[in-house]
Amino acid sequence: MKQVSIQSRFLFVIFALGALQLLEGLFRKLVALLRIVLVLLSLWLVGQSNSNGMMSTNGTSFEWARRNAKGKVKEFLASRVTRLVINWLLSYSRKDEAENKEEQDGRARPGEARGVAILASSRNAA
């Protein structure tokens, strides 16, 4: 059986880590693109729900009421979907910003800081 050198294993690990970082970058771009598509789709839905026409001259009032009710339901659903998508995007971007800021500052999370403080106080007591 052929022996694999440490150098080749090291190169393989470096290559694998680089590939994972590349995939992570592509995934983040894909998520950003998906966000844009969802916002545009929700805006299009709102535009479609607002374009339910006026009563036609040859239509009965019942038909107009039915069309108007369908338009109101579409409008409600589109506005609800839009609100949900926008709230999801805002919460997701806030979470990203918090993680990025935390990484840039190099500070520990509050739970980690408390754990370190507890360990330090227990060592001082002992």
Tab-separated table of N, CA and C in Angstrom:
chain	number	residue	atom	x	y	z
A	1	MET	N	0.835	-1.173	0.000
A	1	MET	CA	0.000	0.000	0.000
A	1	MET	C	0.885	1.242	0.000
A	2	LYS	N	0.502	2.205	-0.768
A	2	LYS	CA	1.297	3.427	-0.911
A	2	LYS	C	1.122	4.328	0.312
A	3	GLN	N	2.223	4.801	0.852
A	3	GLN	CA	2.181	5.686	2.010
A	3	GLN	C	1.958	7.117	1.532
A	4	VAL	N	1.109	7.833	2.242
A	4	VAL	CA	0.819	9.218	1.907
A	4	VAL	C	1.653	10.099	2.828
A	5	SER	N	2.377	11.021	2.229
A	5	SER	CA	3.250	11.872	3.033
A	5	SER	C	2.440	12.909	3.810
A	6	ILE	N	3.062	13.428	4.843
A	6	ILE	CA	2.421	14.449	5.671
A	6	ILE	C	2.174	15.707	4.857
A	7	GLN	N	3.093	16.020	3.949
A	7	GLN	CA	2.935	17.221	3.119
A	7	GLN	C	1.694	17.124	2.237
A	8	SER	N	1.472	15.963	1.647
A	8	SER	CA	0.307	15.828	0.773
A	8	SER	C	-0.989	15.892	1.586
A	9	ARG	N	-0.977	15.337	2.794
A	9	ARG	CA	-2.158	15.439	3.655
A	9	ARG	C	-2.411	16.897	4.033
A	10	PHE	N	-1.353	17.604	4.360
A	10	PHE	CA	-1.467	19.009	4.720
A	10	PHE	C	-2.029	19.816	3.552
A	11	LEU	N	-1.512	19.557	2.351
A	11	LEU	CA	-2.008	20.257	1.167
A	11	LEU	C	-3.484	19.938	0.913
A	12	PHE	N	-3.856	18.680	1.133
A	12	PHE	CA	-5.256	18.300	0.952
A	12	PHE	C	-6.151	19.051	1.934
A	13	VAL	N	-5.727	19.148	3.194
A	13	VAL	CA	-6.513	19.858	4.205
A	13	VAL	C	-6.633	21.334	3.840
A	14	ILE	N	-5.527	21.943	3.405
A	14	ILE	CA	-5.554	23.353	2.995
A	14	ILE	C	-6.505	23.539	1.813
A	15	PHE	N	-6.433	22.637	0.839
A	15	PHE	CA	-7.307	22.714	-0.329
A	15	PHE	C	-8.775	22.563	0.088
A	16	ALA	N	-9.053	21.629	0.990
A	16	ALA	CA	-10.428	21.406	1.441
A	16	ALA	C	-10.962	22.632	2.182
A	17	LEU	N	-10.135	23.240	3.026
A	17	LEU	CA	-10.570	24.440	3.742
A	17	LEU	C	-10.839	25.596	2.776
A	18	GLY	N	-9.986	25.742	1.779
A	18	GLY	CA	-10.202	26.781	0.771
A	18	GLY	C	-11.492	26.552	-0.001
A	19	ALA	N	-11.755	25.296	-0.346
A	19	ALA	CA	-12.988	24.970	-1.064
A	19	ALA	C	-14.213	25.262	-0.198
A	20	LEU	N	-14.120	24.958	1.093
A	20	LEU	CA	-15.245	25.247	1.989
A	20	LEU	C	-15.495	26.744	2.111
A	21	GLN	N	-14.422	27.524	2.181
A	21	GLN	CA	-14.599	28.979	2.249
A	21	GLN	C	-15.219	29.508	0.960
A	22	LEU	N	-14.806	28.958	-0.163
A	22	LEU	CA	-15.381	29.366	-1.442
A	22	LEU	C	-16.870	29.032	-1.488
A	23	LEU	N	-17.222	27.830	-1.031
A	23	LEU	CA	-18.631	27.445	-1.007
A	23	LEU	C	-19.434	28.325	-0.054
A	24	GLU	N	-18.837	28.689	1.075
A	24	GLU	CA	-19.529	29.568	2.018
A	24	GLU	C	-19.803	30.932	1.386
A	25	GLY	N	-18.815	31.466	0.668
A	25	GLY	CA	-19.007	32.745	-0.012
A	25	GLY	C	-20.096	32.663	-1.067
A	26	LEU	N	-20.096	31.570	-1.830
A	26	LEU	CA	-21.136	31.388	-2.845
A	26	LEU	C	-22.508	31.248	-2.200
A	27	PHE	N	-22.570	30.534	-1.081
A	27	PHE	CA	-23.844	30.357	-0.390
A	27	PHE	C	-24.371	31.694	0.114
A	28	ARG	N	-23.501	32.523	0.670
A	28	ARG	CA	-23.936	33.842	1.153
A	28	ARG	C	-24.460	34.694	-0.004
A	29	LYS	N	-23.785	34.616	-1.164
A	29	LYS	CA	-24.253	35.373	-2.323
A	29	LYS	C	-25.595	34.836	-2.809
A	30	LEU	N	-25.755	33.525	-2.758
A	30	LEU	CA	-27.018	32.922	-3.173
A	30	LEU	C	-28.151	33.346	-2.238
A	31	VAL	N	-27.879	33.385	-0.940
A	31	VAL	CA	-28.892	33.824	0.023
A	31	VAL	C	-29.247	35.290	-0.217
A	32	ALA	N	-28.245	36.123	-0.489
A	32	ALA	CA	-28.512	37.541	-0.766
A	32	ALA	C	-29.366	37.690	-2.026
A	33	LEU	N	-29.061	36.905	-3.051
A	33	LEU	CA	-29.843	36.945	-4.285
A	33	LEU	C	-31.272	36.473	-4.028
A	34	LEU	N	-31.425	35.441	-3.212
A	34	LEU	CA	-32.754	34.943	-2.879
A	34	LEU	C	-33.557	35.993	-2.119
A	35	ARG	N	-32.906	36.731	-1.240
A	35	ARG	CA	-33.582	37.818	-0.522
A	35	ARG	C	-34.134	38.845	-1.505
A	36	ILE	N	-33.308	39.241	-2.456
A	36	ILE	CA	-33.723	40.247	-3.440
A	36	ILE	C	-34.911	39.733	-4.248
A	37	VAL	N	-34.848	38.475	-4.670
A	37	VAL	CA	-35.934	37.893	-5.459
A	37	VAL	C	-37.226	37.857	-4.643
A	38	LEU	N	-37.133	37.496	-3.361
A	38	LEU	CA	-38.336	37.449	-2.527
A	38	LEU	C	-38.948	38.831	-2.330
A	39	VAL	N	-38.119	39.829	-2.139
A	39	VAL	CA	-38.641	41.190	-1.982
A	39	VAL	C	-39.310	41.651	-3.270
A	40	LEU	N	-38.662	41.405	-4.405
A	40	LEU	CA	-39.260	41.803	-5.681
A	40	LEU	C	-40.569	41.057	-5.936
A	41	LEU	N	-40.600	39.777	-5.589
A	41	LEU	CA	-41.821	38.999	-5.767
A	41	LEU	C	-42.943	39.534	-4.885
A	42	SER	N	-42.628	39.858	-3.646
A	42	SER	CA	-43.672	40.386	-2.762
A	42	SER	C	-44.157	41.753	-3.234
A	43	LEU	N	-43.241	42.585	-3.719
A	43	LEU	CA	-43.662	43.883	-4.260
A	43	LEU	C	-44.531	43.703	-5.499
A	44	TRP	N	-44.203	42.721	-6.334
A	44	TRP	CA	-45.007	42.437	-7.518
A	44	TRP	C	-46.398	41.964	-7.100
A	45	LEU	N	-46.463	41.126	-6.049
A	45	LEU	CA	-47.766	40.661	-5.572
A	45	LEU	C	-48.622	41.817	-5.073
A	46	VAL	N	-48.005	42.748	-4.371
A	46	VAL	CA	-48.744	43.916	-3.899
A	46	VAL	C	-49.244	44.726	-5.086
A	47	GLY	N	-48.406	44.895	-6.095
A	47	GLY	CA	-48.818	45.622	-7.296
A	47	GLY	C	-49.958	44.934	-8.014
A	48	GLN	N	-49.918	43.596	-8.058
A	48	GLN	CA	-50.987	42.852	-8.713
A	48	GLN	C	-52.297	42.977	-7.942
A	49	SER	N	-52.212	42.969	-6.629
A	49	SER	CA	-53.449	43.033	-5.844
A	49	SER	C	-54.076	44.420	-5.912
A	50	ASN	N	-53.289	45.446	-6.166
A	50	ASN	CA	-53.839	46.798	-6.257
A	50	ASN	C	-54.410	47.100	-7.636
A	51	SER	N	-54.214	46.200	-8.598
A	51	SER	CA	-54.669	46.484	-9.955
A	51	SER	C	-55.983	45.770	-10.284
A	52	ASN	N	-56.831	45.553	-9.283
A	52	ASN	CA	-58.136	44.968	-9.582
A	52	ASN	C	-59.045	46.093	-10.073
A	53	GLY	N	-59.537	45.961	-11.282
A	53	GLY	CA	-60.192	47.076	-11.961
A	53	GLY	C	-61.496	47.537	-11.343
A	54	MET	N	-62.047	48.576	-11.922
A	54	MET	CA	-63.323	49.130	-11.470
A	54	MET	C	-64.452	48.274	-12.043
A	55	MET	N	-65.661	48.565	-11.606
A	55	MET	CA	-66.812	47.816	-12.083
A	55	MET	C	-67.040	48.115	-13.568
A	56	SER	N	-67.221	47.061	-14.330
A	56	SER	CA	-67.463	47.268	-15.755
A	56	SER	C	-68.926	47.658	-15.974
A	57	THR	N	-69.204	48.246	-17.118
A	57	THR	CA	-70.566	48.733	-17.385
A	57	THR	C	-71.535	47.591	-17.614
A	58	ASN	N	-71.048	46.454	-18.149
A	58	ASN	CA	-71.980	45.358	-18.423
A	58	ASN	C	-71.998	44.320	-17.299
A	59	GLY	N	-71.221	44.481	-16.244
A	59	GLY	CA	-71.197	43.517	-15.147
A	59	GLY	C	-72.234	43.854	-14.096
A	60	THR	N	-72.732	42.841	-13.437
A	60	THR	CA	-73.702	43.088	-12.363
A	60	THR	C	-72.960	43.507	-11.103
A	61	SER	N	-73.704	44.027	-10.161
A	61	SER	CA	-73.076	44.460	-8.915
A	61	SER	C	-72.544	43.256	-8.134
A	62	PHE	N	-73.190	42.090	-8.309
A	62	PHE	CA	-72.711	40.894	-7.624
A	62	PHE	C	-71.325	40.500	-8.132
A	63	GLU	N	-71.141	40.538	-9.457
A	63	GLU	CA	-69.826	40.217	-10.030
A	63	GLU	C	-68.777	41.205	-9.536
A	64	TRP	N	-69.146	42.473	-9.507
A	64	TRP	CA	-68.197	43.485	-9.049
A	64	TRP	C	-67.818	43.250	-7.584
A	65	ALA	N	-68.828	42.909	-6.747
A	65	ALA	CA	-68.565	42.650	-5.327
A	65	ALA	C	-67.667	41.424	-5.166
A	66	ARG	N	-67.923	40.400	-5.982
A	66	ARG	CA	-67.102	39.188	-5.909
A	66	ARG	C	-65.664	39.501	-6.299
A	67	ARG	N	-65.485	40.239	-7.394
A	67	ARG	CA	-64.137	40.617	-7.837
A	67	ARG	C	-63.455	41.504	-6.806
A	68	ASN	N	-64.224	42.422	-6.239
A	68	ASN	CA	-63.671	43.329	-5.247
A	68	ASN	C	-63.232	42.550	-3.998
A	69	ALA	N	-64.055	41.572	-3.577
A	69	ALA	CA	-63.702	40.759	-2.408
A	69	ALA	C	-62.447	39.939	-2.692
A	70	LYS	N	-62.366	39.365	-3.897
A	70	LYS	CA	-61.161	38.612	-4.254
A	70	LYS	C	-59.941	39.525	-4.227
A	71	GLY	N	-60.122	40.746	-4.716
A	71	GLY	CA	-59.016	41.700	-4.708
A	71	GLY	C	-58.588	42.052	-3.295
A	72	LYS	N	-59.570	42.190	-2.394
A	72	LYS	CA	-59.242	42.517	-0.998
A	72	LYS	C	-58.481	41.370	-0.342
A	73	VAL	N	-58.897	40.142	-0.622
A	73	VAL	CA	-58.194	38.983	-0.060
A	73	VAL	C	-56.774	38.928	-0.602
A	74	LYS	N	-56.639	39.121	-1.919
A	74	LYS	CA	-55.298	39.131	-2.511
A	74	LYS	C	-54.444	40.233	-1.903
A	75	GLU	N	-55.039	41.397	-1.741
A	75	GLU	CA	-54.303	42.528	-1.176
A	75	GLU	C	-53.860	42.225	0.253
A	76	PHE	N	-54.765	41.643	1.046
A	76	PHE	CA	-54.416	41.306	2.425
A	76	PHE	C	-53.293	40.279	2.459
A	77	LEU	N	-53.432	39.219	1.657
A	77	LEU	CA	-52.404	38.178	1.650
A	77	LEU	C	-51.068	38.722	1.163
A	78	ALA	N	-51.104	39.540	0.116
A	78	ALA	CA	-49.858	40.093	-0.412
A	78	ALA	C	-49.200	41.011	0.609
A	79	SER	N	-49.987	41.834	1.285
A	79	SER	CA	-49.385	42.726	2.281
A	79	SER	C	-48.851	41.927	3.461
A	80	ARG	N	-49.548	40.874	3.836
A	80	ARG	CA	-49.084	40.024	4.952
A	80	ARG	C	-47.785	39.314	4.575
A	81	VAL	N	-47.744	38.765	3.355
A	81	VAL	CA	-46.525	38.101	2.884
A	81	VAL	C	-45.385	39.101	2.815
A	82	THR	N	-45.675	40.291	2.322
A	82	THR	CA	-44.639	41.323	2.228
A	82	THR	C	-44.102	41.665	3.608
A	83	ARG	N	-44.999	41.838	4.572
A	83	ARG	CA	-44.545	42.153	5.935
A	83	ARG	C	-43.704	41.025	6.505
A	84	LEU	N	-44.138	39.790	6.299
A	84	LEU	CA	-43.376	38.653	6.814
A	84	LEU	C	-41.994	38.574	6.181
A	85	VAL	N	-41.932	38.761	4.859
A	85	VAL	CA	-40.646	38.697	4.162
A	85	VAL	C	-39.734	39.822	4.620
A	86	ILE	N	-40.256	41.019	4.718
A	86	ILE	CA	-39.423	42.154	5.134
A	86	ILE	C	-38.942	41.968	6.569
A	87	ASN	N	-39.821	41.518	7.465
A	87	ASN	CA	-39.392	41.269	8.844
A	87	ASN	C	-38.340	40.181	8.909
A	88	TRP	N	-38.510	39.122	8.102
A	88	TRP	CA	-37.522	38.045	8.076
A	88	TRP	C	-36.181	38.569	7.581
A	89	LEU	N	-36.216	39.368	6.523
A	89	LEU	CA	-34.969	39.905	5.983
A	89	LEU	C	-34.292	40.829	6.981
A	90	LEU	N	-35.068	41.668	7.644
A	90	LEU	CA	-34.486	42.579	8.627
A	90	LEU	C	-33.881	41.819	9.798
A	91	SER	N	-34.577	40.797	10.284
A	91	SER	CA	-34.032	40.037	11.416
A	91	SER	C	-32.789	39.276	10.990
A	92	TYR	N	-32.804	38.740	9.764
A	92	TYR	CA	-31.646	37.999	9.272
A	92	TYR	C	-30.451	38.929	9.101
A	93	SER	N	-30.678	40.128	8.557
A	93	SER	CA	-29.565	41.053	8.354
A	93	SER	C	-29.063	41.591	9.692
A	94	ARG	N	-29.958	41.801	10.666
A	94	ARG	CA	-29.513	42.238	11.997
A	94	ARG	C	-28.653	41.163	12.644
A	95	LYS	N	-29.055	39.917	12.469
A	95	LYS	CA	-28.284	38.806	13.031
A	95	LYS	C	-26.906	38.751	12.379
A	96	ASP	N	-26.850	38.921	11.054
A	96	ASP	CA	-25.572	38.950	10.335
A	96	ASP	C	-24.699	40.094	10.824
A	97	GLU	N	-25.298	41.277	10.982
A	97	GLU	CA	-24.532	42.438	11.438
A	97	GLU	C	-23.979	42.210	12.834
A	98	ALA	N	-24.775	41.612	13.704
A	98	ALA	CA	-24.317	41.352	15.074
A	98	ALA	C	-23.162	40.356	15.075
A	99	GLU	N	-23.274	39.303	14.242
A	99	GLU	CA	-22.196	38.316	14.169
A	99	GLU	C	-20.934	38.932	13.588
A	100	ASN	N	-21.077	39.742	12.550
A	100	ASN	CA	-19.906	40.375	11.944
A	100	ASN	C	-19.241	41.337	12.919
A	101	LYS	N	-20.047	42.110	13.630
A	101	LYS	CA	-19.488	43.056	14.596
A	101	LYS	C	-18.769	42.307	15.705
A	102	GLU	N	-19.352	41.202	16.131
A	102	GLU	CA	-18.743	40.399	17.185
A	102	GLU	C	-17.408	39.823	16.718
A	103	GLU	N	-17.360	39.356	15.475
A	103	GLU	CA	-16.112	38.817	14.937
A	103	GLU	C	-15.064	39.911	14.792
A	104	GLN	N	-15.474	41.089	14.340
A	104	GLN	CA	-14.519	42.181	14.149
A	104	GLN	C	-13.986	42.691	15.476
A	105	ASP	N	-14.850	42.793	16.465
A	105	ASP	CA	-14.415	43.291	17.764
A	105	ASP	C	-13.586	42.260	18.514
A	106	GLY	N	-13.789	40.995	18.204
A	106	GLY	CA	-13.048	39.941	18.874
A	106	GLY	C	-13.468	39.753	20.320
A	107	ARG	N	-14.662	40.200	20.648
A	107	ARG	CA	-15.097	40.068	22.028
A	107	ARG	C	-15.940	38.808	22.184
A	108	ALA	N	-16.001	38.349	23.409
A	108	ALA	CA	-16.751	37.133	23.705
A	108	ALA	C	-18.229	37.467	23.844
A	109	ARG	N	-19.040	36.457	23.680
A	109	ARG	CA	-20.471	36.631	23.893
A	109	ARG	C	-20.731	36.793	25.381
A	110	PRO	N	-21.854	37.388	25.752
A	110	PRO	CA	-22.131	37.614	27.176
A	110	PRO	C	-22.074	36.333	28.015
A	111	GLY	N	-22.599	35.239	27.501
A	111	GLY	CA	-22.550	33.971	28.234
A	111	GLY	C	-21.130	33.484	28.428
A	112	GLU	N	-20.301	33.643	27.395
A	112	GLU	CA	-18.910	33.223	27.502
A	112	GLU	C	-18.170	34.096	28.502
A	113	ALA	N	-18.462	35.388	28.498
A	113	ALA	CA	-17.785	36.299	29.419
A	113	ALA	C	-18.143	35.947	30.861
A	114	ARG	N	-19.404	35.610	31.113
A	114	ARG	CA	-19.822	35.225	32.456
A	114	ARG	C	-19.135	33.943	32.889
A	115	GLY	N	-19.028	32.978	31.969
A	115	GLY	CA	-18.357	31.716	32.288
A	115	GLY	C	-16.908	31.931	32.653
A	116	VAL	N	-16.232	32.813	31.929
A	116	VAL	CA	-14.837	33.129	32.224
A	116	VAL	C	-14.739	33.804	33.579
A	117	ALA	N	-15.674	34.710	33.887
A	117	ALA	CA	-15.652	35.402	35.177
A	117	ALA	C	-15.886	34.423	36.322
A	118	ILE	N	-16.778	33.472	36.133
A	118	ILE	CA	-17.048	32.473	37.170
A	118	ILE	C	-15.816	31.610	37.397
A	119	LEU	N	-15.168	31.183	36.304
A	119	LEU	CA	-13.952	30.383	36.434
A	119	LEU	C	-12.866	31.163	37.155
A	120	ALA	N	-12.709	32.427	36.810
A	120	ALA	CA	-11.674	33.245	37.435
A	120	ALA	C	-11.952	33.425	38.921
A	121	SER	N	-13.206	33.641	39.291
A	121	SER	CA	-13.524	33.830	40.710
A	121	SER	C	-13.351	32.532	41.486
A	122	SER	N	-13.660	31.388	40.867
A	122	SER	CA	-13.477	30.114	41.570
A	122	SER	C	-11.997	29.801	41.746
A	123	ARG	N	-11.168	30.183	40.805
A	123	ARG	CA	-9.722	29.973	40.945
A	123	ARG	C	-9.155	30.866	42.043
A	124	ASN	N	-9.652	32.097	42.118
A	124	ASN	CA	-9.176	33.009	43.159
A	124	ASN	C	-9.587	32.518	44.541
A	125	ALA	N	-10.763	31.915	44.642
A	125	ALA	CA	-11.245	31.424	45.933
A	125	ALA	C	-10.452	30.207	46.390
A	126	ALA	N	-9.968	29.427	45.436
A	126	ALA	CA	-9.235	28.197	45.784
A	126	ALA	C	-7.818	28.444	46.129
